[in-house]
Short mmCIF file of C-alpha atoms and ligand atoms in Angstrom, two decimals:
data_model
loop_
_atom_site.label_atom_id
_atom_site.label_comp_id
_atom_site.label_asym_id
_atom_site.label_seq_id
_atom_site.Cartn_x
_atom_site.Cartn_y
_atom_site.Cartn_z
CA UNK A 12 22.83 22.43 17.27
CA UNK A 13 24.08 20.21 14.68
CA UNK A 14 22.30 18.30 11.38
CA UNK A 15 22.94 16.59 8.28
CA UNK A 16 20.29 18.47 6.50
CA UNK A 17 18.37 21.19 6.30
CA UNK A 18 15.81 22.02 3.91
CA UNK A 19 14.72 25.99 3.77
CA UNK A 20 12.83 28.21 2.14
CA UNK A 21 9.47 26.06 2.30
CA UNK A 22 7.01 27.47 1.21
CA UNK A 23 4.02 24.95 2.14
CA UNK A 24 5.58 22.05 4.97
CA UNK A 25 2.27 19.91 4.44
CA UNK A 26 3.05 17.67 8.06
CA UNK A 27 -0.06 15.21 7.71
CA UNK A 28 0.74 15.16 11.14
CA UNK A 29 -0.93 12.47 13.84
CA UNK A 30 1.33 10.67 15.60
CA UNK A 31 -1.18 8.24 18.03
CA UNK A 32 -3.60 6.80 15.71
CA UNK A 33 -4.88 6.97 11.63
CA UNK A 34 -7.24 10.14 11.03
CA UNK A 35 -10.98 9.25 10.79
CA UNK A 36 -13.99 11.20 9.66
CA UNK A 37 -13.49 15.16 8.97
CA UNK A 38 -10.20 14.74 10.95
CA UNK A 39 -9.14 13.66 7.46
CA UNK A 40 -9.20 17.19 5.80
CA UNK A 41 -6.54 18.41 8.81
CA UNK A 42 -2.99 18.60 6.63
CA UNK A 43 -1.40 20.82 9.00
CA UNK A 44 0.83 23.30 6.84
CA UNK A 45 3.70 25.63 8.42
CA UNK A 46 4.09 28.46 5.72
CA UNK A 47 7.69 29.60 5.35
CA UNK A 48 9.35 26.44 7.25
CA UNK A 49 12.25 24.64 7.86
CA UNK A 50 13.33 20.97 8.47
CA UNK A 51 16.40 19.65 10.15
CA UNK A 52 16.79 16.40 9.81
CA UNK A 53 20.01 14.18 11.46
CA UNK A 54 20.64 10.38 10.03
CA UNK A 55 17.37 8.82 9.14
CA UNK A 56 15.62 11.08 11.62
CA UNK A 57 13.82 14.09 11.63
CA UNK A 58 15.10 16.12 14.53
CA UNK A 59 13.12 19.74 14.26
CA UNK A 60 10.57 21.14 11.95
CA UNK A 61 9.13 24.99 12.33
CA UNK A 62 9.35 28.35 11.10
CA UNK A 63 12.45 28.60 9.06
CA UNK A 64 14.05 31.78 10.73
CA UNK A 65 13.64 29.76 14.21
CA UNK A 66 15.19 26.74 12.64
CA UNK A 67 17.93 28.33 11.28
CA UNK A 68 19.22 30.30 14.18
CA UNK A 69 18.87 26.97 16.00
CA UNK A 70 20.46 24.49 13.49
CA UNK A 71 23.87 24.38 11.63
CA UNK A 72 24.12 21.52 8.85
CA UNK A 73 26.89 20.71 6.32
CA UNK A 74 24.22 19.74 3.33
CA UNK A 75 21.57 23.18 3.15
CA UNK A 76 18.57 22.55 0.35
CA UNK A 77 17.03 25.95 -0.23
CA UNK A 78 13.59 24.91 -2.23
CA UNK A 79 12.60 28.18 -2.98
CA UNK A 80 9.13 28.53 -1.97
CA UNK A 81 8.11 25.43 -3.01
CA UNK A 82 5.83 22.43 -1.28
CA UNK A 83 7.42 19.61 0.81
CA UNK A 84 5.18 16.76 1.90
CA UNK A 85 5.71 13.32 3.46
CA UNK A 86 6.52 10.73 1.52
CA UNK A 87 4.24 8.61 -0.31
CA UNK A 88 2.96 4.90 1.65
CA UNK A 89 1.59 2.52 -0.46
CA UNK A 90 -0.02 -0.05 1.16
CA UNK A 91 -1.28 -2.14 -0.86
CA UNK A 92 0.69 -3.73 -3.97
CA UNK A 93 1.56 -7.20 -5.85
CA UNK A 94 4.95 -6.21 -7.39
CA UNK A 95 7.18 -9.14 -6.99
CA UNK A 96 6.15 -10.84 -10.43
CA UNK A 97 6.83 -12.25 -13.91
CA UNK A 98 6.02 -11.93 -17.32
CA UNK A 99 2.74 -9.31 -18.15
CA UNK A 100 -0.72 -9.78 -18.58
CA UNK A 101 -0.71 -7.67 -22.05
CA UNK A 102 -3.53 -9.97 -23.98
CA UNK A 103 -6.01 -9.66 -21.02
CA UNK A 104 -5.53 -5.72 -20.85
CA UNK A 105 -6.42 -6.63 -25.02
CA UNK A 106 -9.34 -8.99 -23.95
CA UNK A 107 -10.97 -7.34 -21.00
CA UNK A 108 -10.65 -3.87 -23.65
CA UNK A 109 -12.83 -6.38 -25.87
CA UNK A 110 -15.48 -6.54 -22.94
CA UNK A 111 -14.17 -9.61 -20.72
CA UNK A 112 -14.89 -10.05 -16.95
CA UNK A 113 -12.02 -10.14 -14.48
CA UNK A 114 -13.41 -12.44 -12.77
CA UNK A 115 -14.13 -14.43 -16.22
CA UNK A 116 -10.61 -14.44 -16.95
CA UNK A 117 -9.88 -16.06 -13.74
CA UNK A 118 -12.28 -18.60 -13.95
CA UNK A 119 -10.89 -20.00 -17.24
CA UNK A 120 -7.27 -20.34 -15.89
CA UNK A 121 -5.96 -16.78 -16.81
CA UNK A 122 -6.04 -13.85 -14.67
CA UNK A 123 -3.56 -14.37 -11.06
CA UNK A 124 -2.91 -17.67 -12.54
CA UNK A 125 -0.99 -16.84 -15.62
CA UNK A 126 0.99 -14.63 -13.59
CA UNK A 127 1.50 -17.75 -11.04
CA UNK A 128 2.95 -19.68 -13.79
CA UNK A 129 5.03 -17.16 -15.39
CA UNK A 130 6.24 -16.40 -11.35
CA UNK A 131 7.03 -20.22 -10.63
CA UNK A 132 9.42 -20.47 -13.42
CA UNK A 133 11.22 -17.35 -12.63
CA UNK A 134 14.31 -17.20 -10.78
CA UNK A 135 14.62 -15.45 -7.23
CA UNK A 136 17.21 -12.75 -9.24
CA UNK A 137 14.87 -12.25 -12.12
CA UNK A 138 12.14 -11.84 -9.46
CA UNK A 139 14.40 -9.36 -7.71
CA UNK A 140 15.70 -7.67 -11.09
CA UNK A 141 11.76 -6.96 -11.67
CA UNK A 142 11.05 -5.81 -8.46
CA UNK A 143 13.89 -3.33 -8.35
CA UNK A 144 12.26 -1.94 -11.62
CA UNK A 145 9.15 -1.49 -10.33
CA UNK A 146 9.75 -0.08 -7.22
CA UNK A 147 12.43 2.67 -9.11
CA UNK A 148 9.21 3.78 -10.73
CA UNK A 149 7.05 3.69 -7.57
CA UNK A 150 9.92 5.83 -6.24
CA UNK A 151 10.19 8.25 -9.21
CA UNK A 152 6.38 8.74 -8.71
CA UNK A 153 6.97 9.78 -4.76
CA UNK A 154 6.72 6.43 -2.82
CA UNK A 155 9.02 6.02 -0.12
CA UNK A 156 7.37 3.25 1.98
CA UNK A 157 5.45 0.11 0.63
CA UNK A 158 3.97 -3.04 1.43
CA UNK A 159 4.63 -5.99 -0.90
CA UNK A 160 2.16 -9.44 -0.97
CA UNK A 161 3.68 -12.55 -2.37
CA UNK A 162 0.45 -14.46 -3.93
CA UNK A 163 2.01 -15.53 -7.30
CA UNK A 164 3.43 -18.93 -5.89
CA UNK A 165 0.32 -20.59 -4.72
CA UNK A 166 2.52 -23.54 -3.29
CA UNK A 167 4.81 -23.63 -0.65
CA UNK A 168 8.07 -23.11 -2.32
CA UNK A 169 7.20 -20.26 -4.90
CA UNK A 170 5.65 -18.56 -2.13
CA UNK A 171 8.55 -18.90 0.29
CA UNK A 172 10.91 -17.56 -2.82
CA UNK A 173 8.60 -14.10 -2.93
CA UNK A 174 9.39 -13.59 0.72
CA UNK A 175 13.31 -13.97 0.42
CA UNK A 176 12.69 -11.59 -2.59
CA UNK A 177 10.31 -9.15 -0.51
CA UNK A 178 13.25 -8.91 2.03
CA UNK A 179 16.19 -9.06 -0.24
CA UNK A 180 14.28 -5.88 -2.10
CA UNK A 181 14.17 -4.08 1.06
CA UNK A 182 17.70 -4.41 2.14
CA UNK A 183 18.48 -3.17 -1.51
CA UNK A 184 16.56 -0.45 -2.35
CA UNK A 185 15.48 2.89 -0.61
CA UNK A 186 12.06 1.81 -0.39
CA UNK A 187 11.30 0.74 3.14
CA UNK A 188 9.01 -2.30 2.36
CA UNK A 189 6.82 -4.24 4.48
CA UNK A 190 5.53 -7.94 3.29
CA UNK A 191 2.64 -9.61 3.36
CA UNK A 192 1.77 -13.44 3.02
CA UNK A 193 -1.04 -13.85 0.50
CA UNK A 194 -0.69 -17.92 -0.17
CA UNK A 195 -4.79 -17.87 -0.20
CA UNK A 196 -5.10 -15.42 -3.37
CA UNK A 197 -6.49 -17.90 -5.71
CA UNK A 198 -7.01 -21.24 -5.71
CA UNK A 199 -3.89 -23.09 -7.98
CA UNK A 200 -4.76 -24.90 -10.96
CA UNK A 201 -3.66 -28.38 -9.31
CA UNK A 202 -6.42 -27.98 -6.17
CA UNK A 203 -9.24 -27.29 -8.71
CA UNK A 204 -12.57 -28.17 -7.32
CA UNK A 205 -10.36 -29.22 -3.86
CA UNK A 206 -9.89 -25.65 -2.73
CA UNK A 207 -10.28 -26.90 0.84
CA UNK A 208 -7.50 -29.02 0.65
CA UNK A 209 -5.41 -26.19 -0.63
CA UNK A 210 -6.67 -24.34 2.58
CA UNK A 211 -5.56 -26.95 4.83
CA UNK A 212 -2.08 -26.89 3.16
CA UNK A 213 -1.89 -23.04 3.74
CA UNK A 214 -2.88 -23.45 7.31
CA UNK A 215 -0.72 -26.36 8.09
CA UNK A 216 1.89 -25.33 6.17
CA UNK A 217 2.57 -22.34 4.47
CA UNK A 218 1.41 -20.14 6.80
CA UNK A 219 3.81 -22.04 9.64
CA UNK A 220 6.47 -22.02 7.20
CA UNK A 221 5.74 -18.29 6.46
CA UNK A 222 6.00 -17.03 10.61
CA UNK A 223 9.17 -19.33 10.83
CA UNK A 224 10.95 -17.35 7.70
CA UNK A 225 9.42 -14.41 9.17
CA UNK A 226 10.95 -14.52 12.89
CA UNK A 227 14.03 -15.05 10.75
CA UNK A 228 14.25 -12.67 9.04
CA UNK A 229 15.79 -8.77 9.06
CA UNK A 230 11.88 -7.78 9.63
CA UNK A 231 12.32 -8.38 13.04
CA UNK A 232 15.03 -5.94 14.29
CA UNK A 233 13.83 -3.75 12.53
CA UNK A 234 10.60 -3.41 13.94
CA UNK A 235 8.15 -4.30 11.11
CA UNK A 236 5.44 -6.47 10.93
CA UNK A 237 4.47 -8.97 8.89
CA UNK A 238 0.71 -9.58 7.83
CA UNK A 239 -1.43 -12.25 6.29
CA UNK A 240 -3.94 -11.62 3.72
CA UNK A 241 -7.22 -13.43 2.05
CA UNK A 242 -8.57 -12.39 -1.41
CA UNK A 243 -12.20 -13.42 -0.37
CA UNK A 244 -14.11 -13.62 -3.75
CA UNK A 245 -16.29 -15.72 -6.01
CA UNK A 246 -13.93 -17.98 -7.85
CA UNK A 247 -11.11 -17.20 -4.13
CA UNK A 248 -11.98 -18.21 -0.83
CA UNK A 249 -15.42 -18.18 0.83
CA UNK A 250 -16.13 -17.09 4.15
CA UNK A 251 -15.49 -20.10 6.18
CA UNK A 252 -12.07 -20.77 4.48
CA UNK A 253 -11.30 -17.36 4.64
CA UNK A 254 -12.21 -17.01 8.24
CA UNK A 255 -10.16 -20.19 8.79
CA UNK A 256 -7.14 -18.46 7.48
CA UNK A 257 -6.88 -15.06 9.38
CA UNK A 258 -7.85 -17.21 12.77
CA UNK A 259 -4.33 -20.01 11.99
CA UNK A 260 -2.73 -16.56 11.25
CA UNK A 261 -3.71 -14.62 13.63
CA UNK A 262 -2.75 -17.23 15.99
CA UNK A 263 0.70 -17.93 14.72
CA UNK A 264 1.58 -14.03 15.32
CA UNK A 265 0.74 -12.28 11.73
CA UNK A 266 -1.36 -8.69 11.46
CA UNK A 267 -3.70 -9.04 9.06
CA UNK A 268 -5.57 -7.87 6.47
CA UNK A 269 -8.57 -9.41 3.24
CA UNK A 270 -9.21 -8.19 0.24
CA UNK A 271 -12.69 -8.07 0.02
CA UNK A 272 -16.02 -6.43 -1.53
CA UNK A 273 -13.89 -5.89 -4.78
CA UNK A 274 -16.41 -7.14 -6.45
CA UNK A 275 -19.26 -9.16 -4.79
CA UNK A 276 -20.47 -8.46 -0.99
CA UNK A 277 -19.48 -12.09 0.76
CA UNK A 278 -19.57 -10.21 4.15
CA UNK A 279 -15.72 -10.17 4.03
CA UNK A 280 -15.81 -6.40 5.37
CA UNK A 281 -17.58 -7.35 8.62
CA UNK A 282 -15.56 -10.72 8.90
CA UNK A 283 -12.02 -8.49 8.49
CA UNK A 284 -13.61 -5.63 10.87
CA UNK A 285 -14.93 -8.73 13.52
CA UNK A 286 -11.59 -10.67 13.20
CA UNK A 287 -9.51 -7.38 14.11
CA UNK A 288 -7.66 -7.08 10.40
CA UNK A 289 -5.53 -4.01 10.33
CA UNK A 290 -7.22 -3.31 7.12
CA UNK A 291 -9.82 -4.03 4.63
CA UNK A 292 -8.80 -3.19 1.26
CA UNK A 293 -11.12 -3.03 -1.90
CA UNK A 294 -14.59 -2.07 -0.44
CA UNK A 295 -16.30 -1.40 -3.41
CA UNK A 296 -19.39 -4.05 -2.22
CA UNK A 297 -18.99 -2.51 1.03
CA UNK A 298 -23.06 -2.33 2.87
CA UNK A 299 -24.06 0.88 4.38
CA UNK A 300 -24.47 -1.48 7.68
CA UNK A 301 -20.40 -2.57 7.80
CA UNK A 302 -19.17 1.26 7.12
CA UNK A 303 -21.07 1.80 10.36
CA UNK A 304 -19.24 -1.41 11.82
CA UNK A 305 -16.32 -0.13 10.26
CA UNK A 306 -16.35 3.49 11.57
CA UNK A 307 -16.68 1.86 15.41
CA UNK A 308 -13.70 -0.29 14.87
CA UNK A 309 -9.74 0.41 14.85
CA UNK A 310 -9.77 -1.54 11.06
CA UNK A 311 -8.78 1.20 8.51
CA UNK A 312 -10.71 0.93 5.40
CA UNK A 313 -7.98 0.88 2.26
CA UNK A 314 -9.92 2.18 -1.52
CA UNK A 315 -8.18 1.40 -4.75
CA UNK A 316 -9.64 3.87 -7.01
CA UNK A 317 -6.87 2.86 -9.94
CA UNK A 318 -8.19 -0.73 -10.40
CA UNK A 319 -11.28 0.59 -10.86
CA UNK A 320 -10.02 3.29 -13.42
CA UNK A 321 -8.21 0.60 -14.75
CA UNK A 322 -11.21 -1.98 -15.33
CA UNK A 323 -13.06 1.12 -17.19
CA UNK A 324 -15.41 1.22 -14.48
CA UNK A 325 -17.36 4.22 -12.96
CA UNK A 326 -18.37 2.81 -9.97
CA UNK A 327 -15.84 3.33 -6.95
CA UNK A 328 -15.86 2.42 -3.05
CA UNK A 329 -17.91 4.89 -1.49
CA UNK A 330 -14.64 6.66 0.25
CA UNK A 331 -16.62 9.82 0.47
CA UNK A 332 -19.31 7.85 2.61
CA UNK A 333 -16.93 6.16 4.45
CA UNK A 334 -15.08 9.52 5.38
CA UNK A 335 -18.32 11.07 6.17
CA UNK A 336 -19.35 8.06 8.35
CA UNK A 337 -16.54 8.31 10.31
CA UNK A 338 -14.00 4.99 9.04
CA UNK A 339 -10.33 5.89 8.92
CA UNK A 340 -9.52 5.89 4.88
CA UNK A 341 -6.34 5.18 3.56
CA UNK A 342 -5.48 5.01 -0.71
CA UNK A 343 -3.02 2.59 -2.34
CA UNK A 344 -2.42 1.68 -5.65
CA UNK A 345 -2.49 -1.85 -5.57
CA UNK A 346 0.16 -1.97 -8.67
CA UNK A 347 0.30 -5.65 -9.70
CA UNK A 348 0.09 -6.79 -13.54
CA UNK A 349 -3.87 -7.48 -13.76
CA UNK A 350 -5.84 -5.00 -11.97
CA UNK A 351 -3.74 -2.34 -12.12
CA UNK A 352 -0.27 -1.92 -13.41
CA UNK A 353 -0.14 1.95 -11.95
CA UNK A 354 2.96 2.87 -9.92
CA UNK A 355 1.75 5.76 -9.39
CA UNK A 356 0.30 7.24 -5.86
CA UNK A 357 -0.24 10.60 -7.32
CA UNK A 358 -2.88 9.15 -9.75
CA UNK A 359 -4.94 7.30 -7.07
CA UNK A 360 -5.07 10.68 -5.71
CA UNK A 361 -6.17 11.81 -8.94
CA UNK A 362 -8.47 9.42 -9.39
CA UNK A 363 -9.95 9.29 -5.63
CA UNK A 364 -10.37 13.09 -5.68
CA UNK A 365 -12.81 13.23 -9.25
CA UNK A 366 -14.29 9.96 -9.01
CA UNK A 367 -14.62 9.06 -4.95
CA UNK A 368 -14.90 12.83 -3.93
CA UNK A 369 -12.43 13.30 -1.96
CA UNK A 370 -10.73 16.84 -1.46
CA UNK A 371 -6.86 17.03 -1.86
CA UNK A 372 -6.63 17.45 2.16
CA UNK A 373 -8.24 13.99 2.64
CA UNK A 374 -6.51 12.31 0.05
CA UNK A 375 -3.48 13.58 1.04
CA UNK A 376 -3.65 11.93 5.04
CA UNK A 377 -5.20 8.58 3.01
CA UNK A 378 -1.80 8.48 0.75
CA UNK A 379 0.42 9.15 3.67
CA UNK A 380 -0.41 8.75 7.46
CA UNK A 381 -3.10 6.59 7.39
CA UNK A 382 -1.75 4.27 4.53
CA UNK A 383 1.20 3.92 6.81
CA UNK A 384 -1.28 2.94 10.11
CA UNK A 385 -2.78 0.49 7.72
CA UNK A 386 0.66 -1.79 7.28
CA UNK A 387 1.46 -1.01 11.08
CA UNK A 388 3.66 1.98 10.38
CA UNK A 389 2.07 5.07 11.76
CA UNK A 390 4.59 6.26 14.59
CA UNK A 391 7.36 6.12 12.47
CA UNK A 392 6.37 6.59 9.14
CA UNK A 393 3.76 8.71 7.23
CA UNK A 394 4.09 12.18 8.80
CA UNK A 395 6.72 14.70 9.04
CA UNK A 396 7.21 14.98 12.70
CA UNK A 397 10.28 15.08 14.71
CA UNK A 398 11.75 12.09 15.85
CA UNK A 399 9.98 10.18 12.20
CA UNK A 400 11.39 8.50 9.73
CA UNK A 401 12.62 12.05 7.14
CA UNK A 402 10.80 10.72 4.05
CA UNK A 403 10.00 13.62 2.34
CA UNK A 404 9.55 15.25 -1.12
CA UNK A 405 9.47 18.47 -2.75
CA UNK A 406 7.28 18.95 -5.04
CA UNK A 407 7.01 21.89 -7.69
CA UNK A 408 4.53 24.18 -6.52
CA UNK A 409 3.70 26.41 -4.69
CA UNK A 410 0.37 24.66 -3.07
CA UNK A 411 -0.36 21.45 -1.89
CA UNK A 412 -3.31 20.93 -3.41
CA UNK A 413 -1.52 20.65 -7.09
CA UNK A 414 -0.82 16.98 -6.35
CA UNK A 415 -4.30 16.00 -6.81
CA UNK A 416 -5.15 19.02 -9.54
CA UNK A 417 -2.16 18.04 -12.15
CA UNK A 418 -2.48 14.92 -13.48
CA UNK A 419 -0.69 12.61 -15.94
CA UNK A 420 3.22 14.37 -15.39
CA UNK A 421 5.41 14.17 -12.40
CA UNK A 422 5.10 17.13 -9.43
CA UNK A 423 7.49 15.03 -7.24
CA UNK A 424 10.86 16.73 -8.12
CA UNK A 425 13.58 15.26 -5.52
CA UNK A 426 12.51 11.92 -2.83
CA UNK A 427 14.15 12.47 0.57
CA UNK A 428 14.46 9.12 1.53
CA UNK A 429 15.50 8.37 5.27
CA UNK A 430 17.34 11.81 5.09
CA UNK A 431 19.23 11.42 1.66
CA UNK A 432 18.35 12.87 -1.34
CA UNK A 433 18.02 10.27 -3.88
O1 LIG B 1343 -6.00 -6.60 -5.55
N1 LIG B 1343 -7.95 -9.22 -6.13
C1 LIG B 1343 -6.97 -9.88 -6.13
N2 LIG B 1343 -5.73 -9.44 -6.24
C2 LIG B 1343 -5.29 -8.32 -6.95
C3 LIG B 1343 -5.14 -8.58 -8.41
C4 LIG B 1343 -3.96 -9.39 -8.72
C5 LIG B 1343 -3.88 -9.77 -10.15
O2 LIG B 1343 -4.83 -9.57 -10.93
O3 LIG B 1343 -2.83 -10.31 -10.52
C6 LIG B 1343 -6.12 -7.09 -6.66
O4 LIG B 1343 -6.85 -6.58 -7.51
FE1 LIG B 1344 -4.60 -6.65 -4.30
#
């Protein structure tokens, strides 16, 4: 049979394969590895994976990548990031190093809403310029599939201008990219002390105006959602207003998803788990009583161990206890220019395997398959399985487990990305 491209000689094919559903529980230390394998891939597609002797009696291609040994693994999915942007938030990396709050900074007027400002006087092609950048690093550092928020607008234009970019950077670049509405990430500096009224214009308007743009758009055909998110937080949205947001949402079409317990237990977990978000991401507040909620329910739980590395904290979401009580994990980055400016999906791994406990096998599945499930992506992204999406990247070494062991360099040595190498 014919292909476009087969990869030989692998020495570790690390599948992460589950093609029905996110892993939960100790499901999450399954990698499935075929020693000595082969891929075919034809197109985008993946179209036979095995032992490399059967593969290659089976399979003719015109492009052969012999990787000598080494490790192949899907592709990176980071599900959780703030990337379309402008300017940087350099003297509060200074300040907070000096012992300021995050949440301090917002509540003076810095924090998301410096970045706001900086991101309403940008242009859509500086916006798109910057984006590019960024996701050429996320790229470099293995990601091959990403979800981008808007969230720096915070009025109905701005906001609408993230989502042209959000799409325009996912018909340009390799990335595939899904996008999520986050109009309710803050309250803007013109509906201070009316944050209600700034609610009512998000559900009234923006989010409308959002789904519209949405059914519009290239998203559609090609099979990819679009979700709706909440940062629900001291200083954000409250649980009402936040529950009044993922109900317009929910009912105008969007998935969904909250930021939540990032820093103060609101009960945003069991609000996201009740209201049927795809995810709840943050969960470092999380209560022993909502993981339980949380292992019952089909919501996958996404940890952020680099915004915690990145605030100088020790304390982490419990992702071992949530693993251990059963909850479907899933790891992202959340790369944005407060939190954490980290492009890098091979340092959350890092960082979630020392600091959250989690073994290279379960960190693995959290970076890949399940971070795909959690921006509706699991049957086609995620795994290396035939008939997926061939995102895949060889990595040097020999064993798997290296990603999460090295830190600080690169391991990710070529990015198959829909069946080119980039
Ligand atoms: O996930 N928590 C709110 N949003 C982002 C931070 C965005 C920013 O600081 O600009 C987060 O941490
Ligand atoms: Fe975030």
């Amino acid at each position: 049979m014919n292909a476009d491209l087969l990869i030989t000689n692998i020495g570790q094919l690390v599948t992460c394969t589950s093609r029905d559903r996110p892993k939960r529980g100790m499901e999450m230390q399954e990698v499935d590895i075929i020693p000595s394998a082969a891929v075919a891939i034809a197109g985008d597609k993946i179209v036979a994976l095995g032992r490399m002797d059967e593969i290659e009696s089976a399979y003719f291609a015109s492009n052969t990548i012999d990787v000598r040994g080494r490790v192949i693994c899907p592709g990176f999915v980071d599900p959780h990031t703030h990337i379309v942007f402008a300017g940087d938030r350099l003297n509060e990396f200074e300040l907070k190093i000096r012992g300021a709050e995050y949440l301090e900074i917002l509540a003076s007027g810095g924090g998301i809403i410096s970045t706001v400002l900086n991101t309403r006087s940008a242009s859509a092609e500086e916006l798109f310029e910057l984006g590019l950048k960024r996701l050429d690093k996320m790229m470099t550092c293995g990601t091959t599939t990403a979800e981008i928020k808007t969230g720096y607008g915070l009025e109905t234009d701005t906001e609408l201008k993230m989502l042209q970019v959000i799409a325009l950077l996912d018909v340009t670049h390799p990335i595939d990219i899904v996008p999520t509405f986050l109009a309710a990430h803050t309250i803007p500096p013109e509906f201070k002390g009316k944050s209600n009224k700034y609610v009512e214009l998000i559900c009234e308007e923006m989010l409308p105006m959002a789904w519209n743009w949405y059914k519009q758009s290239h998203f559609v055909g090609l099979g990819r959602p679009v979700f709706a998110d909440v940062f629900l937080e001291r200083n954000a949205f409250d649980m009402e207003q936040s529950r009044r947001i993922l109900e317009t949402a929910g009912s105008l079409g969007f998935r969904y998803k909250a930021h939540v317990d990032q820093f103060t237990n609101l009960g945003g977990s069991s609000l996201g788990i009740e209201a049927g978000a795809t995810s709840i991401d943050h969960l470092d507040a999380i209560s022993d009583q909502e993981i339980l909620l949380l292992a019952k329910s089909g919501t996958i739980g996404v940890v952020i161990p680099p915004e915690n590395f990145n605030a100088g904290k020790t304390q982490f979401a419990p992702a071992r206890r949530l693993i251990d009580s059963g909850c479907a994990v899933a790891l992202s980055t959340d790369y944005n220019p407060g939190s954490a400016p980290c492009p890098s999906m091979p340092l959350a791994i890092a960082i979630a395997c020392r600091y959250q406990k989690l073994l290279p096998s379960e960190a693995l599945n959290a970076a890949t398959i399940n971070a795909a499930f959690s921006i509706g992506l699991g049957e086609t992204h995620g795994s290396i399985e035939v008939g997926k999406q061939a995102d895949l990247l060889i990595l040097d070494c020999e064993d798997y487990r290296q990603i999460a062991y090295e830190f600080g360099g690169n391991l990710v040595t070529t990015v198959i990305k829909s069946g080119r190498e980039i």
